[in-house]
Short mmCIF file of C-alpha atoms in Angstrom, two decimals:
data_model
loop_
_atom_site.label_atom_id
_atom_site.label_comp_id
_atom_site.label_asym_id
_atom_site.label_seq_id
_atom_site.Cartn_x
_atom_site.Cartn_y
_atom_site.Cartn_z
CA MET A 1 40.14 -18.41 -34.85
CA ARG A 2 38.03 -19.12 -31.76
CA ILE A 3 40.22 -18.98 -28.64
CA GLY A 4 39.06 -20.07 -25.20
CA ILE A 5 41.05 -18.88 -22.22
CA VAL A 6 40.56 -21.07 -19.16
CA GLY A 7 41.41 -19.12 -16.01
CA GLY A 8 41.11 -15.94 -18.01
CA THR A 9 40.47 -13.63 -15.08
CA GLY A 10 44.06 -13.92 -13.82
CA ASP A 11 46.55 -11.25 -14.86
CA ILE A 12 48.13 -13.32 -17.63
CA GLY A 13 44.78 -14.48 -19.02
CA GLU A 14 43.34 -10.98 -19.07
CA GLY A 15 46.50 -9.60 -20.69
CA MET A 16 46.51 -12.28 -23.38
CA ALA A 17 42.80 -11.72 -23.97
CA MET A 18 43.39 -7.99 -24.53
CA ARG A 19 46.02 -8.66 -27.20
CA LEU A 20 44.46 -11.68 -28.92
CA SER A 21 40.87 -10.40 -29.00
CA GLN A 22 41.94 -7.70 -31.46
CA THR A 23 42.20 -10.32 -34.21
CA HIS A 24 40.43 -13.41 -32.81
CA ASP A 25 37.16 -14.37 -31.13
CA VAL A 26 38.04 -14.85 -27.50
CA ARG A 27 35.97 -16.47 -24.75
CA LEU A 28 37.39 -15.57 -21.37
CA GLY A 29 36.53 -18.30 -18.85
CA SER A 30 36.53 -18.38 -15.06
CA ARG A 31 35.18 -20.53 -12.25
CA ASP A 32 33.24 -17.37 -11.38
CA VAL A 33 31.14 -16.23 -14.33
CA THR A 34 30.52 -12.82 -12.74
CA LYS A 35 34.28 -12.22 -12.55
CA ALA A 36 34.63 -13.38 -16.15
CA GLY A 37 32.03 -10.79 -17.20
CA GLU A 38 33.86 -8.05 -15.31
CA ALA A 39 37.20 -9.02 -16.84
CA SER A 40 35.62 -9.09 -20.27
CA ARG A 41 34.19 -5.58 -19.80
CA GLU A 42 37.61 -4.33 -18.65
CA CYS A 43 39.17 -5.77 -21.81
CA HIS A 44 36.56 -4.05 -24.00
CA LEU A 45 37.23 -0.78 -22.18
CA GLN A 46 41.01 -0.98 -22.59
CA VAL A 47 41.08 -2.27 -26.16
CA GLU A 48 38.17 -0.31 -27.64
CA GLY A 49 39.32 2.76 -25.70
CA ARG A 50 42.34 2.68 -28.01
CA GLY A 51 40.13 2.50 -31.08
CA LEU A 52 40.90 -1.17 -31.62
CA PRO A 53 38.42 -3.96 -32.30
CA CYS A 54 37.69 -6.34 -29.43
CA ALA A 55 35.85 -9.64 -29.81
CA ILE A 56 35.57 -11.02 -26.32
CA ASP A 57 33.00 -12.44 -23.93
CA GLY A 58 33.13 -13.72 -20.38
CA SER A 59 31.94 -17.25 -19.57
CA SER A 60 32.52 -20.28 -17.39
CA ASN A 61 35.73 -22.25 -17.87
CA GLN A 62 33.70 -25.06 -19.48
CA GLU A 63 32.12 -22.67 -21.99
CA ALA A 64 35.56 -21.27 -22.83
CA ALA A 65 36.83 -24.82 -23.33
CA ASP A 66 33.84 -25.68 -25.54
CA PHE A 67 34.14 -22.45 -27.53
CA GLY A 68 37.84 -22.56 -28.40
CA GLU A 69 39.43 -24.29 -31.34
CA MET A 70 42.51 -23.35 -29.33
CA VAL A 71 42.26 -23.40 -25.53
CA ILE A 72 44.80 -21.56 -23.44
CA LEU A 73 45.36 -22.69 -19.83
CA ALA A 74 46.06 -19.37 -18.07
CA ILE A 75 46.20 -21.03 -14.67
CA PRO A 76 48.76 -21.00 -11.85
CA PHE A 77 50.44 -24.40 -11.57
CA LYS A 78 48.83 -25.14 -8.20
CA HIS A 79 45.36 -25.01 -9.77
CA LEU A 80 46.29 -26.82 -12.99
CA VAL A 81 45.18 -30.35 -12.12
CA GLY A 82 42.00 -29.23 -10.33
CA THR A 83 40.96 -26.99 -13.21
CA LEU A 84 41.64 -29.65 -15.84
CA GLU A 85 39.54 -32.14 -13.86
CA SER A 86 36.68 -29.62 -13.86
CA VAL A 87 36.48 -29.15 -17.66
CA SER A 88 35.82 -31.68 -20.40
CA GLY A 89 35.66 -31.88 -24.17
CA LEU A 90 39.22 -30.83 -24.95
CA GLU A 91 39.85 -33.92 -27.11
CA GLY A 92 41.31 -33.08 -30.50
CA LYS A 93 41.85 -29.43 -29.62
CA VAL A 94 45.05 -27.39 -29.48
CA VAL A 95 45.67 -26.85 -25.75
CA VAL A 96 48.28 -24.20 -24.94
CA SER A 97 50.16 -24.31 -21.62
CA PRO A 98 51.90 -21.12 -20.51
CA VAL A 99 52.12 -22.69 -17.02
CA ASN A 100 55.38 -22.54 -15.05
CA PRO A 101 55.67 -24.81 -12.02
CA MET A 102 57.82 -22.88 -9.58
CA GLU A 103 58.11 -21.94 -5.94
CA ARG A 104 59.42 -18.93 -4.11
CA ARG A 105 61.97 -20.27 -1.62
CA GLU A 106 65.27 -18.52 -0.87
CA PHE A 107 64.98 -17.65 -4.56
CA PHE A 108 62.49 -18.54 -7.30
CA THR A 109 63.01 -22.21 -8.11
CA TYR A 110 61.75 -24.41 -10.92
CA VAL A 111 59.84 -27.32 -9.39
CA PRO A 112 58.58 -29.51 -12.22
CA PRO A 113 56.09 -32.35 -11.69
CA GLU A 114 57.26 -35.93 -12.18
CA GLU A 115 56.20 -35.86 -15.84
CA GLY A 116 59.13 -33.46 -16.40
CA SER A 117 57.22 -30.24 -17.02
CA ALA A 118 53.79 -28.70 -16.58
CA ALA A 119 53.15 -29.14 -20.31
CA GLN A 120 53.87 -32.86 -20.12
CA LEU A 121 51.57 -33.16 -17.10
CA VAL A 122 48.81 -31.50 -19.18
CA GLN A 123 49.49 -33.95 -22.00
CA ARG A 124 49.21 -36.90 -19.60
CA LEU A 125 45.88 -35.59 -18.28
CA LEU A 126 44.64 -34.79 -21.80
CA PRO A 127 46.10 -37.62 -23.90
CA ASP A 128 43.84 -36.84 -26.87
CA SER A 129 44.56 -33.11 -26.99
CA LYS A 130 47.36 -31.45 -28.94
CA VAL A 131 49.32 -29.84 -26.13
CA VAL A 132 51.71 -27.00 -26.93
CA ALA A 133 53.86 -25.08 -24.42
CA ALA A 134 53.99 -21.39 -25.33
CA PHE A 135 53.83 -17.88 -23.86
CA ASN A 136 55.61 -19.10 -20.72
CA VAL A 137 58.11 -16.30 -20.47
CA ILE A 138 56.13 -13.09 -20.95
CA ALA A 139 55.15 -11.19 -17.83
CA ALA A 140 51.44 -10.52 -17.31
CA ASN A 141 52.08 -6.77 -16.98
CA ARG A 142 53.67 -6.74 -20.44
CA TRP A 143 50.63 -8.35 -22.02
CA LYS A 144 48.47 -5.69 -20.39
CA ALA A 145 50.66 -2.71 -21.38
CA LEU A 146 48.76 -2.27 -24.64
CA ASP A 147 50.65 0.85 -25.68
CA GLU A 148 53.97 -1.02 -25.74
CA PRO A 149 54.96 -3.63 -28.31
CA LEU A 150 55.69 -7.13 -27.01
CA ASP A 151 59.28 -7.31 -28.21
CA TYR A 152 60.06 -10.77 -26.87
CA ALA A 153 60.95 -14.31 -27.87
CA VAL A 154 58.32 -17.03 -27.50
CA PRO A 155 59.79 -20.53 -27.53
CA VAL A 156 57.10 -23.03 -28.57
CA CYS A 157 57.26 -26.77 -27.73
CA GLY A 158 54.95 -29.54 -28.87
CA ASP A 159 54.72 -33.01 -30.35
CA ASP A 160 52.03 -32.22 -32.94
CA PRO A 161 53.61 -30.24 -35.80
CA GLU A 162 50.31 -28.83 -37.04
CA ALA A 163 49.28 -27.62 -33.57
CA LYS A 164 52.71 -26.08 -33.07
CA ARG A 165 52.41 -24.31 -36.43
CA THR A 166 48.99 -22.93 -35.43
CA VAL A 167 50.50 -21.48 -32.25
CA LEU A 168 53.54 -20.09 -34.10
CA ASP A 169 51.16 -18.41 -36.57
CA LEU A 170 49.27 -16.86 -33.65
CA VAL A 171 52.54 -15.58 -32.17
CA ALA A 172 53.53 -14.09 -35.51
CA GLU A 173 50.33 -12.03 -35.61
CA VAL A 174 51.22 -10.13 -32.44
CA PRO A 175 53.44 -7.18 -33.47
CA ARG A 176 57.12 -7.74 -32.57
CA LEU A 177 56.52 -11.04 -30.79
CA GLN A 178 58.99 -13.61 -32.18
CA GLY A 179 58.03 -17.27 -32.10
CA TYR A 180 60.59 -20.07 -32.22
CA ASP A 181 60.10 -23.80 -32.56
CA ALA A 182 61.92 -25.09 -29.46
CA GLY A 183 61.28 -28.76 -30.25
CA PRO A 184 59.02 -31.56 -28.97
CA LEU A 185 57.04 -31.29 -25.73
CA GLY A 186 59.96 -32.92 -23.89
CA THR A 187 61.89 -29.64 -24.22
CA ALA A 188 59.22 -27.69 -22.27
CA CYS A 189 61.14 -27.97 -18.96
CA MET A 190 63.92 -25.84 -20.48
CA VAL A 191 61.37 -23.17 -21.39
CA GLU A 192 59.30 -23.25 -18.20
CA CYS A 193 62.38 -22.80 -16.02
CA ILE A 194 63.28 -19.53 -17.73
CA THR A 195 60.50 -17.79 -15.81
CA PRO A 196 61.91 -18.38 -12.29
CA LEU A 197 65.30 -17.35 -13.70
CA LEU A 198 63.80 -14.09 -14.99
CA LEU A 199 62.05 -13.46 -11.66
CA ASN A 200 65.42 -13.89 -9.91
CA VAL A 201 67.13 -11.57 -12.40
CA ALA A 202 64.41 -8.98 -11.81
CA ARG A 203 64.76 -9.30 -8.05
CA TYR A 204 68.55 -9.20 -7.83
CA ASN A 205 68.98 -6.41 -10.40
CA LYS A 206 66.03 -4.23 -9.40
CA MET A 207 64.30 -4.72 -12.73
CA ARG A 208 60.62 -5.37 -13.53
CA ASP A 209 58.81 -7.75 -15.83
CA VAL A 210 62.00 -9.06 -17.45
CA GLY A 211 61.63 -10.96 -20.71
CA ILE A 212 63.99 -12.58 -23.19
CA LEU A 213 65.05 -12.18 -26.78
CA PHE A 214 66.99 -14.68 -28.87
CA ARG A 215 69.72 -13.40 -31.15
CA MET B 1 93.74 -9.28 -13.23
CA ARG B 2 95.48 -12.61 -13.77
CA ILE B 3 93.09 -15.08 -15.40
CA GLY B 4 93.85 -18.77 -15.80
CA ILE B 5 91.78 -20.72 -18.31
CA VAL B 6 91.78 -24.44 -17.62
CA GLY B 7 90.94 -26.35 -20.80
CA GLY B 8 91.79 -23.26 -22.78
CA THR B 9 92.44 -25.00 -26.08
CA GLY B 10 88.78 -25.82 -26.63
CA ASP B 11 86.71 -23.46 -28.77
CA ILE B 12 85.13 -21.65 -25.84
CA GLY B 13 88.41 -21.29 -23.93
CA GLU B 14 90.24 -19.94 -26.96
CA GLY B 15 87.43 -17.53 -27.75
CA MET B 16 87.28 -16.23 -24.18
CA ALA B 17 91.07 -15.91 -24.13
CA MET B 18 90.98 -13.77 -27.28
CA ARG B 19 88.51 -11.34 -25.74
CA LEU B 20 89.81 -11.26 -22.16
CA SER B 21 93.54 -11.07 -22.99
CA GLN B 22 92.98 -7.61 -24.46
CA THR B 23 92.62 -6.20 -20.94
CA HIS B 24 93.87 -8.95 -18.62
CA ASP B 25 96.87 -11.27 -18.24
CA VAL B 26 95.67 -14.65 -19.44
CA ARG B 27 97.32 -18.03 -19.00
CA LEU B 28 95.74 -20.52 -21.38
CA GLY B 29 96.08 -24.04 -19.95
CA SER B 30 95.77 -27.47 -21.52
CA ARG B 31 96.63 -31.08 -20.70
CA ASP B 32 98.87 -30.78 -23.78
CA VAL B 33 101.32 -27.89 -23.36
CA THR B 34 102.23 -27.96 -27.07
CA LYS B 35 98.58 -27.43 -27.97
CA ALA B 36 98.36 -24.63 -25.40
CA GLY B 37 101.31 -22.93 -27.08
CA GLU B 38 99.69 -23.24 -30.50
CA ALA B 39 96.38 -21.87 -29.21
CA SER B 40 98.21 -18.99 -27.56
CA ARG B 41 100.01 -18.13 -30.81
CA GLU B 42 96.68 -18.22 -32.68
CA CYS B 43 95.22 -15.79 -30.13
CA HIS B 44 98.17 -13.41 -30.56
CA LEU B 45 97.75 -13.58 -34.32
CA GLN B 46 94.03 -12.85 -34.24
CA VAL B 47 94.07 -10.16 -31.57
CA GLU B 48 97.30 -8.35 -32.47
CA GLY B 49 96.41 -8.70 -36.15
CA ARG B 50 93.58 -6.29 -35.32
CA GLY B 51 95.96 -3.87 -33.69
CA LEU B 52 94.81 -4.81 -30.19
CA PRO B 53 96.99 -5.67 -27.19
CA CYS B 54 97.19 -9.35 -26.24
CA ALA B 55 98.66 -10.62 -22.96
CA ILE B 56 98.49 -14.37 -23.19
CA ASP B 57 100.69 -17.44 -22.77
CA GLY B 58 100.14 -21.17 -23.15
CA SER B 59 100.80 -23.51 -20.24
CA SER B 60 99.71 -26.68 -18.49
CA ASN B 61 96.33 -26.68 -16.75
CA GLN B 62 98.12 -26.67 -13.39
CA GLU B 63 100.18 -23.60 -14.33
CA ALA B 64 97.00 -21.84 -15.49
CA ALA B 65 95.33 -22.73 -12.17
CA ASP B 66 98.37 -21.46 -10.22
CA PHE B 67 98.62 -18.28 -12.29
CA GLY B 68 95.02 -17.10 -12.09
CA GLU B 69 93.43 -14.98 -9.41
CA MET B 70 90.35 -16.02 -11.36
CA VAL B 71 90.30 -19.48 -12.92
CA ILE B 72 87.83 -20.30 -15.68
CA LEU B 73 86.89 -23.94 -16.25
CA ALA B 74 86.46 -24.04 -20.04
CA ILE B 75 85.86 -27.78 -20.03
CA PRO B 76 83.12 -29.99 -21.48
CA PHE B 77 81.03 -31.48 -18.67
CA LYS B 78 82.26 -35.01 -19.34
CA HIS B 79 85.84 -33.96 -18.54
CA LEU B 80 84.96 -31.73 -15.59
CA VAL B 81 85.57 -34.12 -12.69
CA GLY B 82 88.72 -35.65 -14.21
CA THR B 83 90.22 -32.24 -14.90
CA LEU B 84 89.43 -30.91 -11.43
CA GLU B 85 91.06 -34.01 -9.91
CA SER B 86 94.20 -33.27 -11.94
CA VAL B 87 94.72 -29.69 -10.71
CA SER B 88 95.27 -28.36 -7.19
CA GLY B 89 95.70 -25.09 -5.38
CA LEU B 90 92.35 -23.51 -6.26
CA GLU B 91 91.54 -22.81 -2.60
CA GLY B 92 90.45 -19.21 -2.01
CA LYS B 93 90.28 -18.39 -5.71
CA VAL B 94 87.35 -17.29 -7.85
CA VAL B 95 86.52 -20.34 -9.99
CA VAL B 96 84.20 -19.65 -12.92
CA SER B 97 82.08 -22.43 -14.38
CA PRO B 98 80.65 -21.88 -17.86
CA VAL B 99 79.97 -25.64 -17.99
CA ASN B 100 76.62 -26.96 -19.21
CA PRO B 101 75.83 -30.62 -18.50
CA MET B 102 73.76 -31.75 -21.45
CA GLU B 103 73.29 -34.58 -23.90
CA ARG B 104 72.22 -34.80 -27.48
CA ARG B 105 69.35 -37.28 -27.53
CA GLU B 106 66.24 -36.85 -29.69
CA PHE B 107 66.93 -33.20 -28.85
CA PHE B 108 69.48 -31.39 -26.69
CA THR B 109 68.58 -32.14 -23.08
CA TYR B 110 69.79 -30.69 -19.80
CA VAL B 111 71.21 -33.53 -17.69
CA PRO B 112 72.40 -32.06 -14.39
CA PRO B 113 74.47 -34.02 -11.89
CA GLU B 114 72.92 -34.96 -8.54
CA GLU B 115 74.26 -31.75 -6.97
CA GLY B 116 71.69 -29.87 -9.09
CA SER B 117 74.01 -28.20 -11.58
CA ALA B 118 77.58 -28.39 -12.89
CA ALA B 119 78.45 -25.29 -10.85
CA GLN B 120 77.26 -26.93 -7.63
CA LEU B 121 79.27 -30.06 -8.50
CA VAL B 122 82.35 -27.83 -8.87
CA GLN B 123 81.59 -26.24 -5.50
CA ARG B 124 81.36 -29.67 -3.86
CA LEU B 125 84.71 -30.70 -5.36
CA LEU B 126 86.29 -27.33 -4.46
CA PRO B 127 84.67 -26.47 -1.12
CA ASP B 128 87.24 -23.75 -0.37
CA SER B 129 86.96 -21.97 -3.74
CA LYS B 130 84.53 -19.19 -4.60
CA VAL B 131 82.57 -20.81 -7.40
CA VAL B 132 80.61 -18.62 -9.81
CA ALA B 133 78.53 -19.79 -12.78
CA ALA B 134 78.91 -17.40 -15.71
CA PHE B 135 79.38 -17.27 -19.48
CA ASN B 136 77.25 -20.39 -19.87
CA VAL B 137 75.08 -19.15 -22.69
CA ILE B 138 77.45 -17.60 -25.22
CA ALA B 139 78.43 -19.73 -28.21
CA ALA B 140 82.14 -20.34 -28.75
CA ASN B 141 81.92 -18.98 -32.30
CA ARG B 142 80.65 -15.67 -30.96
CA TRP B 143 83.57 -15.30 -28.60
CA LYS B 144 85.92 -15.90 -31.54
CA ALA B 145 84.16 -13.51 -33.96
CA LEU B 146 86.34 -10.62 -32.80
CA ASP B 147 84.91 -8.15 -35.30
CA GLU B 148 81.42 -8.48 -33.86
CA PRO B 149 80.32 -7.15 -30.46
CA LEU B 150 79.08 -9.69 -27.94
CA ASP B 151 75.61 -8.27 -27.54
CA TYR B 152 74.31 -10.82 -25.06
CA ALA B 153 73.09 -11.32 -21.52
CA VAL B 154 75.35 -13.11 -19.03
CA PRO B 155 73.45 -14.38 -15.98
CA VAL B 156 75.89 -14.82 -13.08
CA CYS B 157 75.22 -17.11 -10.09
CA GLY B 158 77.26 -17.57 -6.92
CA ASP B 159 77.17 -17.71 -3.15
CA ASP B 160 80.15 -15.36 -2.54
CA PRO B 161 79.02 -11.76 -3.20
CA GLU B 162 82.56 -10.45 -3.72
CA ALA B 163 83.46 -13.19 -6.20
CA LYS B 164 80.22 -12.58 -8.05
CA ARG B 165 80.98 -8.85 -8.16
CA THR B 166 84.46 -9.58 -9.60
CA VAL B 167 82.89 -11.64 -12.38
CA LEU B 168 80.18 -9.02 -13.06
CA ASP B 169 82.94 -6.39 -13.34
CA LEU B 170 84.78 -8.59 -15.83
CA VAL B 171 81.58 -8.99 -17.86
CA ALA B 172 81.03 -5.23 -17.84
CA GLU B 173 84.45 -4.67 -19.42
CA VAL B 174 83.56 -6.61 -22.56
CA PRO B 175 81.81 -4.18 -24.93
CA ARG B 176 78.03 -4.76 -25.10
CA LEU B 177 78.09 -7.83 -22.85
CA GLN B 178 75.42 -7.39 -20.14
CA GLY B 179 75.94 -9.11 -16.81
CA TYR B 180 73.07 -9.86 -14.42
CA ASP B 181 73.14 -11.19 -10.89
CA ALA B 182 70.96 -14.30 -11.20
CA GLY B 183 71.20 -15.21 -7.51
CA PRO B 184 72.98 -17.82 -5.39
CA LEU B 185 74.72 -20.85 -6.87
CA GLY B 186 71.51 -22.83 -6.41
CA THR B 187 70.04 -20.94 -9.36
CA ALA B 188 72.74 -22.19 -11.76
CA CYS B 189 70.56 -25.04 -13.09
CA MET B 190 68.18 -22.45 -14.56
CA VAL B 191 71.10 -20.81 -16.37
CA GLU B 192 72.89 -23.96 -17.52
CA CYS B 193 69.73 -25.37 -19.08
CA ILE B 194 69.37 -22.35 -21.37
CA THR B 195 72.18 -23.67 -23.55
CA PRO B 196 70.47 -26.90 -24.63
CA LEU B 197 67.32 -24.81 -25.22
CA LEU B 198 69.29 -22.45 -27.49
CA LEU B 199 70.84 -25.39 -29.35
CA ASN B 200 67.34 -26.74 -29.97
CA VAL B 201 66.11 -23.32 -31.11
CA ALA B 202 69.08 -23.10 -33.49
CA ARG B 203 68.40 -26.56 -34.85
CA TYR B 204 64.64 -26.26 -35.33
CA ASN B 205 64.76 -22.73 -36.76
CA LYS B 206 67.85 -23.07 -38.94
CA MET B 207 69.79 -20.50 -36.93
CA ARG B 208 73.39 -20.49 -35.72
CA ASP B 209 75.07 -19.63 -32.44
CA VAL B 210 71.89 -18.34 -30.81
CA GLY B 211 72.28 -16.25 -27.66
CA ILE B 212 69.92 -14.42 -25.32
CA LEU B 213 69.20 -10.91 -24.21
CA PHE B 214 67.13 -9.84 -21.21
CA ARG B 215 64.76 -6.90 -21.58
#
């Protein structure tokens, strides 16, 4: 599958690119094409350095959006609206939101937009795309730790069953990663708010990069 | 420790009583004292039938509240306010809320009160109690499955460090149960909303009594 990662030069985008480019064609997009090229070279170095295949190229965000059958929005919440206004042509595509709207106050707090969740905001801005919330609760450092399996749960929310199935199939390809259908897009708030919870758990228990498993 | 369970004849209260009465003195309260007696006898049967000690008695909710140094509110959210108005004398005590305000609509949805979470509502109604949110995300059936370890995470939220420590110590006594300080009481919404998420995951993936682990 062709996967475009918008905002791919952030930690989470680069980490996802490293894992997914072993089995898919990935276009890693950025506002800054030079940075995208550097991030792409770093991915090649890390992945191919382990004797694994790596199909990845750096590009602009728009080229990543054009390239992908699936487009992943690896963007901090504060840049979500601005970035989506700067790219076009996402109609009909599977658009994956791993975005968690949160703020660091006295503790990490979930601060959803009025639509109810970041994923629902994306769906409002992209009414003709098939928006799926997924990969919200895996720390960037875990994606990038290529020598360790990603032994985590990935709750997946979306209103389009076929798009959700495509994402669940992608999850299933990553060793140990366990995808779960968490329901329609309206359930995304319950997934997005796990991340500030995990950041609090990490902070108050002196842990790092905490993830979840379902059992 | 003396533990009072208010609403102890529900599934979750009875299950918690079975586990906790093996090492603590438990008073299982109910609006209906006859039902409390029956639930208590069932606990004795199950626990002592396995050759384990069982210190438990049925009582009214008020007697359970009076008895406990720690008082657990094993009440569905819809009965929370009414039950708290019917008991008194909780000042200064550790009051544990495993309550999850949620509704079954198209899917299970987190519906917090205006205080932000059930735990914060309890704290408003009991300003002189030490309210701690804990045990929110373990299914009643798991508590009652005495032959299986409770291999789950228990995020614990509260504003009183000593009360939170008491609850974390209690968690640590239950084999395999893993307690985590999740922060002040203001973080309870992020814990309470895991339960509707888990109910959705169970429903959409044909699973039962899903719980979580942190890793």
